[in-house]
Tab-separated table of C-alpha atoms in Angstrom:
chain	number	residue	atom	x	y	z
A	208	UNK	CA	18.454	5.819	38.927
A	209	UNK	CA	20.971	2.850	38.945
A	210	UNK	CA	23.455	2.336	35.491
A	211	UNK	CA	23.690	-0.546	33.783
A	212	UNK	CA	26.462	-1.491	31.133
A	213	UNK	CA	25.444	-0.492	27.518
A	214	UNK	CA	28.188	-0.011	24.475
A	215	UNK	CA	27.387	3.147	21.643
A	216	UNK	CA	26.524	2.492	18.855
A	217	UNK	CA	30.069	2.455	16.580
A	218	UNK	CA	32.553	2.463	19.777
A	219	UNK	CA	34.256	0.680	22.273
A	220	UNK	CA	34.070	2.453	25.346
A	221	UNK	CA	31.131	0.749	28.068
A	222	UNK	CA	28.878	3.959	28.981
A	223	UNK	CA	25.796	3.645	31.461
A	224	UNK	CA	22.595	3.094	30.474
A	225	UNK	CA	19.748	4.847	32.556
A	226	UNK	CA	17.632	2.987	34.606
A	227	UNK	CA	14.826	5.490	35.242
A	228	UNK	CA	11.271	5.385	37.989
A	229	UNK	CA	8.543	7.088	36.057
A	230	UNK	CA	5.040	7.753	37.152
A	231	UNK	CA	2.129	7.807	34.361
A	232	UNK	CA	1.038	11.226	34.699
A	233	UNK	CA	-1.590	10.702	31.953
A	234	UNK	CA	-3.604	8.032	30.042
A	235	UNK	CA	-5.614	8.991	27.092
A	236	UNK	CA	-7.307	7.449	23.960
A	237	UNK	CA	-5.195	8.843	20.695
A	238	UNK	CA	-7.067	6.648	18.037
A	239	UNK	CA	-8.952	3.187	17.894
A	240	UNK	CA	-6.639	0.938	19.928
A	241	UNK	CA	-4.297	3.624	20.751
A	242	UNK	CA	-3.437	4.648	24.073
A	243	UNK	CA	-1.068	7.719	24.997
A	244	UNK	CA	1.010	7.524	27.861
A	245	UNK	CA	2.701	10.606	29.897
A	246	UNK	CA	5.442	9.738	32.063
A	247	UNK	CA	7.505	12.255	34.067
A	248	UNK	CA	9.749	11.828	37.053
A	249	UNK	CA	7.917	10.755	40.445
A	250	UNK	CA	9.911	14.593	41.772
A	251	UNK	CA	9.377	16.583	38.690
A	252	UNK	CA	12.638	16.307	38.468
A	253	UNK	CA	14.212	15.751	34.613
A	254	UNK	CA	14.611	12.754	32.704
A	255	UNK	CA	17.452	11.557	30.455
A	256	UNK	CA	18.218	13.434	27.421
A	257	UNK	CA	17.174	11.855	24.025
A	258	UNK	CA	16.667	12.422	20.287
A	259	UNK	CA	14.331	12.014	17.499
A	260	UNK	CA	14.162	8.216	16.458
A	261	UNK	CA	14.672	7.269	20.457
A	262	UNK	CA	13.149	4.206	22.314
A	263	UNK	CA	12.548	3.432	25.364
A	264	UNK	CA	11.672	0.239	27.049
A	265	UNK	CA	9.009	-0.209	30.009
A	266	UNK	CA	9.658	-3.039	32.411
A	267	UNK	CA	5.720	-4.174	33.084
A	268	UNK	CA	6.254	-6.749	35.713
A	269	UNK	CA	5.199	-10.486	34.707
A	270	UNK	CA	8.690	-10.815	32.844
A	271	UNK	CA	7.053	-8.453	30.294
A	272	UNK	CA	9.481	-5.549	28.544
A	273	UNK	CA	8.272	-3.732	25.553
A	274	UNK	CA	10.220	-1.199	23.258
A	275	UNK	CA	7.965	2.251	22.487
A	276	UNK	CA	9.637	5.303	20.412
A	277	UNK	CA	9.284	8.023	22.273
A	278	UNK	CA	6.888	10.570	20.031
A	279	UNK	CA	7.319	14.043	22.466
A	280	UNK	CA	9.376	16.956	22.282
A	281	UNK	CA	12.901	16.345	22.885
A	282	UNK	CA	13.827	19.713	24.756
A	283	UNK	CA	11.148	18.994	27.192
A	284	UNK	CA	13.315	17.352	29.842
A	285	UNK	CA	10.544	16.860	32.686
A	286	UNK	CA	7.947	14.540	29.970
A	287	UNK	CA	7.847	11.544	27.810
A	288	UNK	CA	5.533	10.814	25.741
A	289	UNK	CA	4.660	6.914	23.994
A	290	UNK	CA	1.694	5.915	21.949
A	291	UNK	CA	0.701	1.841	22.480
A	292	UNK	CA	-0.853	0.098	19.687
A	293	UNK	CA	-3.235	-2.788	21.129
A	294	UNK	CA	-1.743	-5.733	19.445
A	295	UNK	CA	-4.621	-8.412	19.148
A	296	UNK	CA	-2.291	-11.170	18.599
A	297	UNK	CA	0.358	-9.679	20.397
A	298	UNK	CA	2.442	-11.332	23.664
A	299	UNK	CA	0.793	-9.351	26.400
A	300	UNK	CA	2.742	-6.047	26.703
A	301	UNK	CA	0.596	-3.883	24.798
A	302	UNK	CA	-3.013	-5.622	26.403
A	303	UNK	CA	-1.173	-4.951	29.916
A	304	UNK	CA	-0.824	-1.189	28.807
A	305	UNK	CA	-3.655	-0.429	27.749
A	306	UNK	CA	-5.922	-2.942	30.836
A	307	UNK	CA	-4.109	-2.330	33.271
A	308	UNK	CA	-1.698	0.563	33.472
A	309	UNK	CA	-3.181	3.474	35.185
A	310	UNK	CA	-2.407	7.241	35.888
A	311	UNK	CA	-0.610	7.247	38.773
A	312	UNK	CA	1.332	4.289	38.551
A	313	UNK	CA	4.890	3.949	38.667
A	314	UNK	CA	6.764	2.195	36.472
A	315	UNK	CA	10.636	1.140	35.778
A	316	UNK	CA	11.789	2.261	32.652
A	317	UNK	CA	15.283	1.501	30.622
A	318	UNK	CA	17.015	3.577	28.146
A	319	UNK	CA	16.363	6.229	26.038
A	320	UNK	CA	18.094	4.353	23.177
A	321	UNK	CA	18.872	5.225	19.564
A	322	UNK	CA	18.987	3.080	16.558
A	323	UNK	CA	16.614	4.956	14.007
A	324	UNK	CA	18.687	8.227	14.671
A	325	UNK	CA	17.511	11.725	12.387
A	326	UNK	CA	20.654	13.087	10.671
A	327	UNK	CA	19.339	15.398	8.205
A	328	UNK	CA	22.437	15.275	6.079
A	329	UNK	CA	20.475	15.905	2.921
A	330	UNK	CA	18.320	18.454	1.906
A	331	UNK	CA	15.332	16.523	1.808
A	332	UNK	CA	13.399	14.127	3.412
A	333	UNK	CA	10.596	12.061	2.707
A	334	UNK	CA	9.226	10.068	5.826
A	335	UNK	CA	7.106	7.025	4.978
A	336	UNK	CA	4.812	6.238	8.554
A	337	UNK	CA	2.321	2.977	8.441
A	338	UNK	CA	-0.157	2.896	11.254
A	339	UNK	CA	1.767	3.265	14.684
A	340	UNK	CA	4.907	3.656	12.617
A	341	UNK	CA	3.787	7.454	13.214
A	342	UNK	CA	5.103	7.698	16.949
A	343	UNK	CA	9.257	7.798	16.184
A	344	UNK	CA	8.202	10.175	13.025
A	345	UNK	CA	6.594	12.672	15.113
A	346	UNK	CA	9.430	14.047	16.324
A	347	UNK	CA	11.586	13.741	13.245
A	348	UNK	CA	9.425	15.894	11.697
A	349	UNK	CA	9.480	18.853	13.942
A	350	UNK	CA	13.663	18.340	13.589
A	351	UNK	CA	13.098	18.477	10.171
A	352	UNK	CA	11.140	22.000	10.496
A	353	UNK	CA	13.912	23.296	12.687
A	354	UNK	CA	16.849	22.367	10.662
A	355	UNK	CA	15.096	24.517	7.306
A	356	UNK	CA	14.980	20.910	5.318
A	357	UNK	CA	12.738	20.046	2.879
A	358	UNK	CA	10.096	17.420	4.204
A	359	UNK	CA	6.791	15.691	3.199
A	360	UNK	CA	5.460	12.987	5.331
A	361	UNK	CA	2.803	10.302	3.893
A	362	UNK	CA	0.857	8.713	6.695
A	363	UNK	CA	-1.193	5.490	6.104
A	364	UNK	CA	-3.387	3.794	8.056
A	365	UNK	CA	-6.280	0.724	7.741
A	366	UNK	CA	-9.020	3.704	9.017
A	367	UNK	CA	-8.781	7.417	9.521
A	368	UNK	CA	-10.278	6.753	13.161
A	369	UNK	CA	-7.364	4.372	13.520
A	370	UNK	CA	-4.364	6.729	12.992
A	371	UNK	CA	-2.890	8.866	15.977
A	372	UNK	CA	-2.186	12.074	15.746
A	373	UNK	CA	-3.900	13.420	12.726
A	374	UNK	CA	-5.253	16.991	14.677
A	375	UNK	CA	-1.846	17.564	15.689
A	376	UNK	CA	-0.321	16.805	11.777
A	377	UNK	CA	-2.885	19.016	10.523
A	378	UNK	CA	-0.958	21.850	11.361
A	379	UNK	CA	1.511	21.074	9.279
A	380	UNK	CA	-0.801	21.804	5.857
A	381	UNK	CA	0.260	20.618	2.462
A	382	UNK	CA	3.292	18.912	3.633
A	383	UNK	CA	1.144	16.273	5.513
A	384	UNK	CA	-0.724	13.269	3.380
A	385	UNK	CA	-3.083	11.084	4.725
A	386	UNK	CA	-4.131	7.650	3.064
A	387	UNK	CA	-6.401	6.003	4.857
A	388	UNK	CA	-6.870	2.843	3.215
A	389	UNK	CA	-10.253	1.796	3.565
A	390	UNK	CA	-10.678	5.540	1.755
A	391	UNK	CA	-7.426	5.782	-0.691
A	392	UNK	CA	-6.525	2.455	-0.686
A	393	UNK	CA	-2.787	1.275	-0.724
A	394	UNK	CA	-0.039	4.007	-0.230
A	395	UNK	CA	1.372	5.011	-4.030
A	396	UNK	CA	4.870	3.609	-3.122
A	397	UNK	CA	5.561	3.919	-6.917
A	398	UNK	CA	4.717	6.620	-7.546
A	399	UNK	CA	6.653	8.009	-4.146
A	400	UNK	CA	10.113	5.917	-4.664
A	401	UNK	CA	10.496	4.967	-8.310
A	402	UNK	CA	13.196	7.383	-9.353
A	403	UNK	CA	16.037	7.532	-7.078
A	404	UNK	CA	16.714	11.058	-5.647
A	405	UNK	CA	20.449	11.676	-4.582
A	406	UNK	CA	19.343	14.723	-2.395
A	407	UNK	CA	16.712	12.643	-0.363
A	408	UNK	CA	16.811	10.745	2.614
A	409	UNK	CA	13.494	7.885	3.089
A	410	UNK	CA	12.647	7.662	7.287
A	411	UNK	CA	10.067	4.408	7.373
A	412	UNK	CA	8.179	2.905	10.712
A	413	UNK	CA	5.698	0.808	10.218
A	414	UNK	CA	4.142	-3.093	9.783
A	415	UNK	CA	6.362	-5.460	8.150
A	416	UNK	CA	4.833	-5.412	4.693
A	417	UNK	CA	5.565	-1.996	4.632
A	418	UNK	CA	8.858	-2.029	5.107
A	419	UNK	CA	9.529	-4.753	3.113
A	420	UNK	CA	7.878	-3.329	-0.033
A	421	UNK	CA	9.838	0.496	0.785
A	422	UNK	CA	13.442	-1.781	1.077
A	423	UNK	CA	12.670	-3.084	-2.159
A	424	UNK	CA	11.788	0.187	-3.856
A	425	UNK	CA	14.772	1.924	-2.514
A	426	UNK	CA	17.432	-0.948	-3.198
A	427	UNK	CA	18.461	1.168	-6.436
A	428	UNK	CA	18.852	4.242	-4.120
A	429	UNK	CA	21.984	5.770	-3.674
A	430	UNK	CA	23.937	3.720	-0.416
A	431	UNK	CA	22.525	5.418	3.075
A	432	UNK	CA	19.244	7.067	1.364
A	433	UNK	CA	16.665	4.647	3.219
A	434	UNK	CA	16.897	4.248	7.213
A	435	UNK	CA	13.729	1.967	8.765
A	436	UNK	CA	12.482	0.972	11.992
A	437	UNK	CA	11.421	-2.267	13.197
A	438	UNK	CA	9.733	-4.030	15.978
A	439	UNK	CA	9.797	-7.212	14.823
A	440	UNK	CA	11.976	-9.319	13.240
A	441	UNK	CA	12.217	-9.534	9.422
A	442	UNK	CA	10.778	-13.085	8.287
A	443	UNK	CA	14.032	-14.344	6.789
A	444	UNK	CA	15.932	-13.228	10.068
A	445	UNK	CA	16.359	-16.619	11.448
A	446	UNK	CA	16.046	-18.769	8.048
A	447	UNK	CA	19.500	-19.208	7.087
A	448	UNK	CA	21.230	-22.961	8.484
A	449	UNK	CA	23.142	-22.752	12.080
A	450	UNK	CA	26.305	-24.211	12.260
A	451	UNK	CA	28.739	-24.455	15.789
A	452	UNK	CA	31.230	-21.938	16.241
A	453	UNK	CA	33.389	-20.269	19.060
A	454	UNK	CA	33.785	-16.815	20.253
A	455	UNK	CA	36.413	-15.609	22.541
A	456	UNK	CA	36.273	-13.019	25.047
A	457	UNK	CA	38.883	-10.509	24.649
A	458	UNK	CA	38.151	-9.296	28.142
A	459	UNK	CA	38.256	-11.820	30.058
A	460	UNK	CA	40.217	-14.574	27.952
A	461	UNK	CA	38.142	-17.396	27.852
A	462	UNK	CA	36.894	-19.106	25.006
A	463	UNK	CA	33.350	-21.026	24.492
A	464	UNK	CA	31.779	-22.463	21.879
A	465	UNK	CA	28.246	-21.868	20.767
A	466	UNK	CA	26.605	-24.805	19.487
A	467	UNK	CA	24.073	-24.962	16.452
A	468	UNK	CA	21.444	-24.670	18.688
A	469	UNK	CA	22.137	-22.051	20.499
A	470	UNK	CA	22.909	-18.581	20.839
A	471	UNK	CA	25.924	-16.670	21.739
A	472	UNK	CA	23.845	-14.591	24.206
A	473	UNK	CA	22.242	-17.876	26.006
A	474	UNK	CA	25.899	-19.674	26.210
A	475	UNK	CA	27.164	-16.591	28.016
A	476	UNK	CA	24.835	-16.057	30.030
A	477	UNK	CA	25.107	-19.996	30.784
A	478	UNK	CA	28.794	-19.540	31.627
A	479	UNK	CA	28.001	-16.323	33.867
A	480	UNK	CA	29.074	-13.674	31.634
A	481	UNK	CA	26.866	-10.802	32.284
A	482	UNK	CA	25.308	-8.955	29.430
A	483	UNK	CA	22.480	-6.556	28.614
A	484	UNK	CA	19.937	-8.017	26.835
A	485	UNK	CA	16.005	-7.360	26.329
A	486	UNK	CA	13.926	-8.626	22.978
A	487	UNK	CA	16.166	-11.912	21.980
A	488	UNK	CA	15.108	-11.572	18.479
A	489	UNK	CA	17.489	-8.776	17.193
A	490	UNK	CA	15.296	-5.824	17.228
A	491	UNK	CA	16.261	-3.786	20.125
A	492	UNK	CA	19.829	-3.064	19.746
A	493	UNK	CA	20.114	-3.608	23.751
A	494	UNK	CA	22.853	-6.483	23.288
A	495	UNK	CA	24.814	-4.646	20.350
A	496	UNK	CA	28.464	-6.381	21.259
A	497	UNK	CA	31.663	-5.082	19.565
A	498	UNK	CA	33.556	-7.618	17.134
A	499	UNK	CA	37.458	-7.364	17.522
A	500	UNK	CA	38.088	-10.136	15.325
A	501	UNK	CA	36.404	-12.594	12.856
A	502	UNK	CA	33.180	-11.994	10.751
A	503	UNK	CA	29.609	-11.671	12.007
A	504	UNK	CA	26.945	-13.374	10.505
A	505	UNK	CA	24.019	-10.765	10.586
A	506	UNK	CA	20.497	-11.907	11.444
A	507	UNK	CA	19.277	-8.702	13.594
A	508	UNK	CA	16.758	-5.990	12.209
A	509	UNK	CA	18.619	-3.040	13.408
A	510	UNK	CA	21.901	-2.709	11.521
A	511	UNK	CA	21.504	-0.969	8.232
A	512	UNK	CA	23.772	-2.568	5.689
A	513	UNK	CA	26.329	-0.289	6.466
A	514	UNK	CA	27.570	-1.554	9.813
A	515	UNK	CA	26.603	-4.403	8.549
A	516	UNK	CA	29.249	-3.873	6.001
A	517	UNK	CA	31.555	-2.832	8.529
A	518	UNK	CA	31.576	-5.951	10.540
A	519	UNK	CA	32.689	-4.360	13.797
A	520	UNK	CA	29.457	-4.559	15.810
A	521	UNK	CA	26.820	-7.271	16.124
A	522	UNK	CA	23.461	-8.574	18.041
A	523	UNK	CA	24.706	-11.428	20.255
A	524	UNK	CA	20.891	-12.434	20.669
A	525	UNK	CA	20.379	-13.668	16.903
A	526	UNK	CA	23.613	-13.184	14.873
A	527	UNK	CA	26.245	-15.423	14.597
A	528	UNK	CA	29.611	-16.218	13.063
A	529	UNK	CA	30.178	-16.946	9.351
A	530	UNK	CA	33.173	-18.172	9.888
A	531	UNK	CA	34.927	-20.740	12.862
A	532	UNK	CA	35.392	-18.139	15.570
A	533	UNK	CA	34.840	-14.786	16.582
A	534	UNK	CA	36.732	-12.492	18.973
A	535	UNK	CA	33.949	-10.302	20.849
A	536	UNK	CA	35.409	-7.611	23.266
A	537	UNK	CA	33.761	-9.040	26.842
């Protein structure tokens, strides 16, 4: 297991970030285009710790790294568990899972990492899952159980036969709804967030339009009540105009300017600055930087509008500066 730099979320301080061999242990069919993965330790030996709302990303070879929420038990320290959703138009990560990853294979694996975290500081919750948005939920929910909160999950999906995990929701009776859509049709977001609740938190994973359409029902919430997931970039991400600007490096004292065409991440890594970095469209959270100085223009998917607000951390991959210069601590 080697470490590799990493910076927590809302601090300073450089911790290491595991670099973990896994071996897939098991390979099974969890819905229509679904494929569960086991992975465990090629010794049996335990794995780093993580919570509900954790990712982790598998290295595949081929320059191909993917992000999957882990969707296990969290006090099971010798398994994790992912669920892969065959993307037909996707960029090869999920079509090399599920062709030609195998039990038995080992594989190099990064993280666990947390940007969807469960804090049940209210005392209910109400977790919105579309389609493979199920897998970080999973474990939420049985959180959720053990801290004595309140919960309901709706689950929605194009097909029943195309949504994972239904035997094992079932046990969870009344508190459970299923909408298939080609049987219910759309999920009643109306009906589910048009009154504000002060005592409820909203958890959503899921496709884009899902998200977008749960944002815009919650945006007369009270501040912190809705906390989503994504794996792709919003649409209007990247839309807004570029302009030049320069960051310093509090670190190491050198200044360099990022041009409108580029990013901060690809002129450091240009002038041999070494940083961690994984997606390059602001969805991972692996190059979260810390801002000492200056204010960040925000174009990532991961930062909820309160650190947003706050200004003090940012994804060098896709955000820039709204301003002439920005102080970064590297």
């Amino acid at each position: 297991m080697a470490a590799l730099p990493s910076r927590p979320r809302g601090g300073a301080a450089v911790i290491p970030e595991s670099e973990t061999t896994v071996v897939v242990t098991r390979k099974e069919a969890l819905a229509d285009d679904v494929a569960g993965l086991t992975l465990r330790a090629p010794d049996g030996g335990p794995l780093p710790p993580w919570e509900p709302g954790a990712h982790i990303e598998l290295v595949l070879g081929d320059g191909l790294v993917r992000q999957y929420s882990l969707c296990g038990d969290p006090d099971d320290p010798h398994g994790w568990r992912v669920a892969v959703l065959r993307e037909q138009d996707g960029r090869g990560g999920s079509a090399h899972v599920h062709d030609k990853l195998a039990e038995g294979d080992r594989l190099t694996v990064r993280g666990p990492r947390n940007h969807f975290a469960f804090t049940p500081s209210r005392p209910r919750c109400l977790f919105i899952a579309g389609g493979i948005g199920i897998t970080p939920i999973l474990p939420m929910i049985a959180a959720a159980q053990a801290a004595g909160a309140d919960w309901r999950l709706v689950y929605g999906g194009r097909r029943r036969s195309s949504m994972a995990f239904l035997a094992e929701l079932e046990r969870h009776g009344e508190r459970v709804q299923t909408s298939p859509q080609d049987e219910t049709g759309l999920l009643d977001l109306d009906g589910l967030l048009g009154e504000p609740r002060a005592d409820t938190l909203v958890y959503c994973c899921g496709p884009e339009a899902l998200l977008a359409e749960v944002e815009r029902r919650c945006a007369d919430w009270p501040p912190g009540s809705l906390r989503v997931e994504r794996f792709t970039p919003k649409p209007e991400a990247g839309a807004a105009p570029r302009e030049a600007f320069e960051v310093e490096l509090a670190l190491s004292g050198r200044t360099l300017k990022v041009p409108a065409d580029r990013s901060i991440l690809e002129v450091l890594e240009s002038a041999g600055v070494a940083v961690l970095s994984s997606c390059q469209e602001g969805t991972c959270g692996t190059c979260e930087t810390a801002v000492l100085d200056g204010v960040p223009d925000h174009r990532d998917s991961v930062l909820t509008e309160e650190e947003r607000g706050a200004g003090d951390l940012m994804m060098i991959c896709v955000s820039r500066a709204a301003g002439p210069r920005l102080t970064l601590e590297l």
